[in-house]
GROMACS .gro file of C-alpha atoms in nm:
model
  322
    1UNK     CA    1   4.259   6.368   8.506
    2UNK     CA    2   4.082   6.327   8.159
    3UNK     CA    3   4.020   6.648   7.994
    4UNK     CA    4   3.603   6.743   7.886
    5UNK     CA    5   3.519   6.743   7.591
    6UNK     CA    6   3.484   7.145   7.622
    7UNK     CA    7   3.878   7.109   7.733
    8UNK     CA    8   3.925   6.865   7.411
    9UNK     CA    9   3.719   7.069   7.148
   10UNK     CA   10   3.930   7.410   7.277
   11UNK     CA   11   4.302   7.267   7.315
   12UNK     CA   12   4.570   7.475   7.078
   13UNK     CA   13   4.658   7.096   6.955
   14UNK     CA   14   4.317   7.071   6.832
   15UNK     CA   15   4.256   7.416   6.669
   16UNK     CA   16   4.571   7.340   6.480
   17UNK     CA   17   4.439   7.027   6.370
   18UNK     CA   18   4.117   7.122   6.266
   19UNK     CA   19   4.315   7.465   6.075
   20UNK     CA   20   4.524   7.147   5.902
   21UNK     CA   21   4.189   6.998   5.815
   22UNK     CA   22   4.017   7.297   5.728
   23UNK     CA   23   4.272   7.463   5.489
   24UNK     CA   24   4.349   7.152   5.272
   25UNK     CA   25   4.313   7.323   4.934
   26UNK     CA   26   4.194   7.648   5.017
   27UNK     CA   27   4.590   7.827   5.068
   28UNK     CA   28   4.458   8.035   4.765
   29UNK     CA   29   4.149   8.155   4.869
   30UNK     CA   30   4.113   8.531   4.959
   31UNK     CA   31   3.966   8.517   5.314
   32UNK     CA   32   4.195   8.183   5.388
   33UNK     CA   33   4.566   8.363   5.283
   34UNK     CA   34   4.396   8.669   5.518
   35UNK     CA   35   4.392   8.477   5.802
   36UNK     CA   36   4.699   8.277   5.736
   37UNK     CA   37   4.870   8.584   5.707
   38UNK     CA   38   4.888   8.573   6.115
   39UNK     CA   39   4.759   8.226   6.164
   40UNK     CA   40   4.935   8.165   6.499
   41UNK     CA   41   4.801   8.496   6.641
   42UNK     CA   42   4.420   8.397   6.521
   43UNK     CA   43   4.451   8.073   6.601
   44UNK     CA   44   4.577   8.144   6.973
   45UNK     CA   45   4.306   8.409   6.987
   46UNK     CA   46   4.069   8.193   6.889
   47UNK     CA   47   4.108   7.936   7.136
   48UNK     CA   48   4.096   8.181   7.447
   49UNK     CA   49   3.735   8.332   7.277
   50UNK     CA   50   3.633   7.958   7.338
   51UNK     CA   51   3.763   7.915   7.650
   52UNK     CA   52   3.650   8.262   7.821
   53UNK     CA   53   3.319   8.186   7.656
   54UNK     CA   54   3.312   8.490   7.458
   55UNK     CA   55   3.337   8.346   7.124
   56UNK     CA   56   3.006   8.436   6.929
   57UNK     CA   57   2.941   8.274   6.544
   58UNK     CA   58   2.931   8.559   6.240
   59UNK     CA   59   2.706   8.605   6.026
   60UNK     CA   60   2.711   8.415   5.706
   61UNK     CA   61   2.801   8.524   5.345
   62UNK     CA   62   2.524   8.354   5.074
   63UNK     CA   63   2.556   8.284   4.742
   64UNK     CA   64   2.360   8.034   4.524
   65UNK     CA   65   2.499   7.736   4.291
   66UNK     CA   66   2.349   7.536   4.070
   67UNK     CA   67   2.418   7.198   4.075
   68UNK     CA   68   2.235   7.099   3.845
   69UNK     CA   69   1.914   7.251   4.063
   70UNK     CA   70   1.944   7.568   4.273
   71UNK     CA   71   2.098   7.580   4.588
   72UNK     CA   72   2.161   7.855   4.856
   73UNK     CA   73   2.468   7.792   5.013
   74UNK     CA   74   2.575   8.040   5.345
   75UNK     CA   75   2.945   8.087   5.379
   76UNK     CA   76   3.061   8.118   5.723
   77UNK     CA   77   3.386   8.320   5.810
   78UNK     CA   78   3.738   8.114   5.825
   79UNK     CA   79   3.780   8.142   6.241
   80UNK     CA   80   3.394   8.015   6.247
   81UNK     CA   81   3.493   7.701   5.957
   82UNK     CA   82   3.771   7.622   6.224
   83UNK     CA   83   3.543   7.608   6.481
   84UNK     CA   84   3.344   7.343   6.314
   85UNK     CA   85   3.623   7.173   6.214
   86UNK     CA   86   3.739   7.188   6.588
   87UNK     CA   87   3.409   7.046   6.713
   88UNK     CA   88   3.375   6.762   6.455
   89UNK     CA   89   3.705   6.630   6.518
   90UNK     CA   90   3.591   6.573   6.886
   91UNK     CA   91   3.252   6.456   6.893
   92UNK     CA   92   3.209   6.303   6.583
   93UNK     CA   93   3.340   5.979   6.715
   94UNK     CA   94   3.046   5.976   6.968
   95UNK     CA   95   2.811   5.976   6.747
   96UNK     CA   96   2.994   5.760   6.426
   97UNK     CA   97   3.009   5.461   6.665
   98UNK     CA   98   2.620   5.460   6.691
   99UNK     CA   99   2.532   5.535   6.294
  100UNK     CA  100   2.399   5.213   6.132
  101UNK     CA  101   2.597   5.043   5.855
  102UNK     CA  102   2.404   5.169   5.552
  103UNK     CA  103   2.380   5.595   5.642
  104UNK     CA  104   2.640   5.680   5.346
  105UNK     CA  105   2.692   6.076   5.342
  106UNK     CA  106   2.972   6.273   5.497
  107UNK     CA  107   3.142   5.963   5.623
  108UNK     CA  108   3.465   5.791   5.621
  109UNK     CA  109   3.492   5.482   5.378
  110UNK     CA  110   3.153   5.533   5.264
  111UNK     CA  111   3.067   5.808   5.011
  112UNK     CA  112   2.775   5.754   4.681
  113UNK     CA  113   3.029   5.478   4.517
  114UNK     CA  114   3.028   5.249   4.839
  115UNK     CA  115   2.643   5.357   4.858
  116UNK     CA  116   2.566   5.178   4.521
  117UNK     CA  117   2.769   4.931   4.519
  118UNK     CA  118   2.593   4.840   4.846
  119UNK     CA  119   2.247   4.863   4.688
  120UNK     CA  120   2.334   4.646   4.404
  121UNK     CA  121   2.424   4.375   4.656
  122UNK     CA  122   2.116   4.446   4.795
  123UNK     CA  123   1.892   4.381   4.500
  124UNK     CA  124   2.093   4.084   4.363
  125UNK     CA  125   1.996   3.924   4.781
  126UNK     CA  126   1.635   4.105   4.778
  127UNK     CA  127   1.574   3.901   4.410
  128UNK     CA  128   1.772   3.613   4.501
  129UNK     CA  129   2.017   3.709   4.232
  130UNK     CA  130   1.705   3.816   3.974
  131UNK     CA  131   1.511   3.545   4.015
  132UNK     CA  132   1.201   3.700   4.193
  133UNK     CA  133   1.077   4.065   4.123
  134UNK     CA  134   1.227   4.298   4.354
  135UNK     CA  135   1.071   4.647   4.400
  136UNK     CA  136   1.275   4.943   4.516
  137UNK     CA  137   1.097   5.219   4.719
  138UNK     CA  138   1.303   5.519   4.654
  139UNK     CA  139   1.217   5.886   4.891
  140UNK     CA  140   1.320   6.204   4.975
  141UNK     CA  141   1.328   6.392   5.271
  142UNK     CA  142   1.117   6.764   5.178
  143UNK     CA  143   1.326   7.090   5.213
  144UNK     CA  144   1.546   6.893   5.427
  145UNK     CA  145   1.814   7.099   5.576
  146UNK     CA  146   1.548   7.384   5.602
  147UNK     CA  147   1.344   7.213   5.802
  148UNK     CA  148   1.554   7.094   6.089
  149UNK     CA  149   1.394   7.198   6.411
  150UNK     CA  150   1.681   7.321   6.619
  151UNK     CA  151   1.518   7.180   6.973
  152UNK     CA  152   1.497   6.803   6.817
  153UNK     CA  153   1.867   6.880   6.724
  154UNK     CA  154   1.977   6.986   7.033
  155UNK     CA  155   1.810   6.702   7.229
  156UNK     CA  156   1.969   6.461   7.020
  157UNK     CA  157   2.293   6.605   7.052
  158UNK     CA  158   2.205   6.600   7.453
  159UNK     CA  159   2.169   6.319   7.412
  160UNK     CA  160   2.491   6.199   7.402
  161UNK     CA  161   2.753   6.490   7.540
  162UNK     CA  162   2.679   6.514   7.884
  163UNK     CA  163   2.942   6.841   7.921
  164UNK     CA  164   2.750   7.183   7.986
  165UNK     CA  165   3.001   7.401   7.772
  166UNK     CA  166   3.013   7.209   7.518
  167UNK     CA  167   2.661   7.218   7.463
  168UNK     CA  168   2.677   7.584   7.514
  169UNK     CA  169   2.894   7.595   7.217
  170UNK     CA  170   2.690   7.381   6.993
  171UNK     CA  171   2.389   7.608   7.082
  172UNK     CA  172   2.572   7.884   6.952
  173UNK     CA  173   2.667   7.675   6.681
  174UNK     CA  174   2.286   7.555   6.571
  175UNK     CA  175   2.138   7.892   6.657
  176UNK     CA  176   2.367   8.075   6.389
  177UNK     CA  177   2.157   7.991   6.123
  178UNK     CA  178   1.776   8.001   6.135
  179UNK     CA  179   1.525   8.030   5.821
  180UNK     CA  180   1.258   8.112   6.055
  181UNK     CA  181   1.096   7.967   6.354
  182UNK     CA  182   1.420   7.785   6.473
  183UNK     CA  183   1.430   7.546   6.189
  184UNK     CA  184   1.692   7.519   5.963
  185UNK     CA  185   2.100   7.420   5.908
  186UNK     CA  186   2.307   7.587   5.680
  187UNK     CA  187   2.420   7.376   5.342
  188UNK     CA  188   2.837   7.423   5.308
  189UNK     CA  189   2.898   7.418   5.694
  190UNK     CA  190   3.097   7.099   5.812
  191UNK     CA  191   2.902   7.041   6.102
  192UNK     CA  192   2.569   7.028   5.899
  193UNK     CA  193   2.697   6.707   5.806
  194UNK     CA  194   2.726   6.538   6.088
  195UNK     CA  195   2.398   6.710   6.248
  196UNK     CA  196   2.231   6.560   5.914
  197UNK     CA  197   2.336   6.234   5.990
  198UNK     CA  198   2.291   6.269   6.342
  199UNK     CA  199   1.939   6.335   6.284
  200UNK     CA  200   1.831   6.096   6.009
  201UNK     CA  201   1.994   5.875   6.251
  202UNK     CA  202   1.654   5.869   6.403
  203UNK     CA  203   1.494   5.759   6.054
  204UNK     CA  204   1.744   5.498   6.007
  205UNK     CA  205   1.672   5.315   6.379
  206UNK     CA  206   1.343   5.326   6.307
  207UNK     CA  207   1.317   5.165   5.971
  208UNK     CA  208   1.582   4.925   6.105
  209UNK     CA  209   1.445   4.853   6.453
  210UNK     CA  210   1.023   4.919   6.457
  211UNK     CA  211   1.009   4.852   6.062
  212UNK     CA  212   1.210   4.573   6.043
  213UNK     CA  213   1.342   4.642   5.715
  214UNK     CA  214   1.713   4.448   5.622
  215UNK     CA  215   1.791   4.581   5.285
  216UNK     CA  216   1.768   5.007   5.354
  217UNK     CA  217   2.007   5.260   5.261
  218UNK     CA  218   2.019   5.641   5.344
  219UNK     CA  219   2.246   5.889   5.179
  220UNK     CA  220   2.146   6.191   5.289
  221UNK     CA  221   1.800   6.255   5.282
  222UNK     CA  222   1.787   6.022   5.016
  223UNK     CA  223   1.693   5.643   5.097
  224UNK     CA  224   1.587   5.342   4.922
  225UNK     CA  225   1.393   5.016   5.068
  226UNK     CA  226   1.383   4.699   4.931
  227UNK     CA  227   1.074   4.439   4.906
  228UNK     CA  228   0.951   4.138   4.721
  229UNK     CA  229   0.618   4.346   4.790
  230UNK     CA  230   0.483   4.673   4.651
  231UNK     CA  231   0.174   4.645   4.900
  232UNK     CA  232   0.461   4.627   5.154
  233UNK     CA  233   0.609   4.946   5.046
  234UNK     CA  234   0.285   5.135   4.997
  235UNK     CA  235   0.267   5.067   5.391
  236UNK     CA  236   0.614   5.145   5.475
  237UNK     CA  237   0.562   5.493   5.287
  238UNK     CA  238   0.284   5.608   5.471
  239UNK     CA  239   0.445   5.474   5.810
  240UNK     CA  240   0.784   5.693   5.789
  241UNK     CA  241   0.621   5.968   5.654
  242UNK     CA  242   0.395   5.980   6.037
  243UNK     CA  243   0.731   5.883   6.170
  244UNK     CA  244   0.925   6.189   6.005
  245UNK     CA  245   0.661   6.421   6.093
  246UNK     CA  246   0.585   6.330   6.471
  247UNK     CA  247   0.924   6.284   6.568
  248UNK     CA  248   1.132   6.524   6.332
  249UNK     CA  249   0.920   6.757   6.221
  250UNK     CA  250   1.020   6.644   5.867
  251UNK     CA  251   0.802   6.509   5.567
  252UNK     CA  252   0.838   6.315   5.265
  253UNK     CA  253   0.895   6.504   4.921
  254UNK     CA  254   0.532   6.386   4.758
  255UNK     CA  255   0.699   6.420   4.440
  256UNK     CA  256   1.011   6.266   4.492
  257UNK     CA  257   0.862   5.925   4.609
  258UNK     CA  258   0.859   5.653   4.367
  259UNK     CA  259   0.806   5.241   4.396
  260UNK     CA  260   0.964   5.058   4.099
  261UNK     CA  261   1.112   4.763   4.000
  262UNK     CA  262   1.486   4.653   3.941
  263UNK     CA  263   1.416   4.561   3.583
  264UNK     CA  264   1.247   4.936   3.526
  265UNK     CA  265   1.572   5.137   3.688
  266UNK     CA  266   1.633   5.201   3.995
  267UNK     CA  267   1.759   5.600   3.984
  268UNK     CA  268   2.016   5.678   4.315
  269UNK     CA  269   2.297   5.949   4.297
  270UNK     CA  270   2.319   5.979   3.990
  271UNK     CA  271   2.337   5.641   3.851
  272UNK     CA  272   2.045   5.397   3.686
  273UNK     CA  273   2.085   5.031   3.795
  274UNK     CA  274   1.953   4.793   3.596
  275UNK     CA  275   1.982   4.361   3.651
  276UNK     CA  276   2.235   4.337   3.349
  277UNK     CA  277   2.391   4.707   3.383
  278UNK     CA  278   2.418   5.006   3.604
  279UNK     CA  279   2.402   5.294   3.375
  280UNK     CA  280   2.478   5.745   3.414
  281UNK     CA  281   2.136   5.919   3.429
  282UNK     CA  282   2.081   6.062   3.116
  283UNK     CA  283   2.130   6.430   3.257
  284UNK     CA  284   2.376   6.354   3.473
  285UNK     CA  285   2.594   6.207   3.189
  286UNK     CA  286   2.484   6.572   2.952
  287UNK     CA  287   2.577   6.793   3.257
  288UNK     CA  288   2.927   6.631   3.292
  289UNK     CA  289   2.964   6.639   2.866
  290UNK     CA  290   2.887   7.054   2.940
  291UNK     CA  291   3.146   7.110   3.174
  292UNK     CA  292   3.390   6.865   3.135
  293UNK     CA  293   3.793   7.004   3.135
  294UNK     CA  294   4.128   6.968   3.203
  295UNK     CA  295   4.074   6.953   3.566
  296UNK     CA  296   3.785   6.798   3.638
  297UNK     CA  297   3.855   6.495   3.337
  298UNK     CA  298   3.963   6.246   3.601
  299UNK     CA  299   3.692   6.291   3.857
  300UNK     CA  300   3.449   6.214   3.606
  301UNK     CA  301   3.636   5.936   3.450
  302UNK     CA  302   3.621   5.797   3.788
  303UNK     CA  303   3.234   5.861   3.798
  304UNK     CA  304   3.229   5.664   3.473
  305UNK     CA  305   3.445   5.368   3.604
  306UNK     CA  306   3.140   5.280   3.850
  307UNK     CA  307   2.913   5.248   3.562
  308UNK     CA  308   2.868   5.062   3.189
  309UNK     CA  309   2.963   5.379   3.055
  310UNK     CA  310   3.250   5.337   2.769
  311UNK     CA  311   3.131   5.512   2.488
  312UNK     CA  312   3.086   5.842   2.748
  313UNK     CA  313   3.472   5.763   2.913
  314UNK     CA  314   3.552   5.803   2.530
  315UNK     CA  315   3.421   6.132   2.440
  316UNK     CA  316   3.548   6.302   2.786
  317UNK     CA  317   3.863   6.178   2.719
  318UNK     CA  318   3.854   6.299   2.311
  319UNK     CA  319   3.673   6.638   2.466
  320UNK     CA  320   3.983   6.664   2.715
  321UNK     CA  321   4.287   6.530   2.458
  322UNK     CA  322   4.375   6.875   2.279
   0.00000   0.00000   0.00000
């Protein structure tokens, strides 16, 4: 008989997997050697909470980053983390199978470099390689992980798992973290991730399938559209911002939505991309000059190698030499 996914998300084989997952470069970290100190016993433990159905989330631990803007992150505790790594590894395949092409966060093979690369072989179709103008309508989702309504969540999770107990668990899961009126998922929790994407999923069908639009791309709450048309755009705006709000309880960022054309910049995760050149944003490129060292040098020489940057690749690696 085929296990449930309950049966799936709570087997020993899978805690340990998702404590494998979990722990990859965190053997050093306070709470993490704590629990390591008697993993098999807290791991064992663990798993019969979840099956008994007595497991119950913690509270969260928050602290703020700054990145470059502010950002309030809520820590859960290391049994809860391997919980949501537990969960992901199980359902996540339901729900990765149905994701469009171009949804680029939190996902395997994709990631911001795969995200513009994509775009720029969207432009050079959209402007038949720069020979028409091509505009770029570029949005953001407002306040977006603060404004997930947890009942639209859990319908769309419904949705697709059809097993009581495991939708038990994910309600304990979602209802761990609330900023008020049962809105809101916490930033740093693995399976905000995939809820994210699970729920802009809804965006991206509709832009795809009632909007007809070929050349969109979502990372995040983050997405771009391409148009030979600004009229086109000015539509499109107005029509997913009614969408986000009827359906999601969501709304466009009014300041954060901009039409412009390839030849004026097109601004997306950090890079400027340009018909001749795809450039760093000015503060992104300061902000890495600030805290460049010996241990993040390569990362950002590998932000670099996506971009005409040389001159920048030269002082990190001059800043880094001694």
């Amino acid at each position: 008989m085929n296990e449930s996914l309950f049966e799936q998300i709570c087997s020993i084989e899978n805690i340990f997997t998702a404590w494998t997952r979990f722990s990859v470069g965190k053997h050093l970290k306070m709470d993490v050697i704590a629990f390591e100190y008697r993993l098999e016993d807290n791991l064992f433990t663990l798993r019969d909470s979840l099956v008994s159905g007595e497991y119950r989330h913690d509270p969260y631990k928050p602290f703020t980053v700054y990145d470059p803007k502010q950002r309030r992150i809520h820590k859960a505790t290391v049994k809860d983390r391997v919980v949501h790594q537990a969960i992901v590894n199980v359902i996540e395949p339901f729900f990765e199978r149905r994701f469009i092409h171009d949804s680029y966060s939190c996902r395997v093979g994709k990631g911001t470099h795969a995200a513009v690369e994509r775009l720029q072989t969207f432009l050079r179709q959209a402007s038949h390689n720069n020979t028409r103008t091509v505009y770029a309508l570029k949005c953001d989702v407002k306040k977006f992980f603060a404004s997930v309504n947890h009942d639209t969540l859990l319908l769309l999770l419904a949705r697709q798992i059809n097993d009581f107990k495991t939708m038990e668990l994910l309600e304990n899961i979602v209802g761990s973290f609330s900023v008020g009126g049962y809105r809101g998922i916490p930033l740093g929790n693995l399976t905000s991730q995939l809820f994210a994407n699970i729920y802009l999923h809804e965006l991206d069908r509709y832009v795809k399938n009632s909007l007809h639009e070929n050349h969109y791309l979502r990372y995040c709450d983050d997405f771009i559209i391409l148009s030979e048309s600004r009229e086109r755009l000015s539509g499109v705006t107005e029509s997913i911002d009614n969408f986000l709000h009827r359906t999601l309880s969501l709304q466009l960022h009014p300041k954060k939505v901009y039409i412009r054309t390839w030849a004026q910049g097109i601004d997306f995760l950090g890079y400027v991309l340009f018909p001749y050149a795809t450039v760093i944003r000015i503060n992104t490129a300061e902000r890495m000059l600030k805290r460049v060292n010996g241990v993040n040098r390569d990362s950002y020489l590998g932000f670099c190698s996506h971009a005409d940057a040389f001159e920048l690749e030269q002082i990190i690696k001059t800043k880094t030499a001694l």
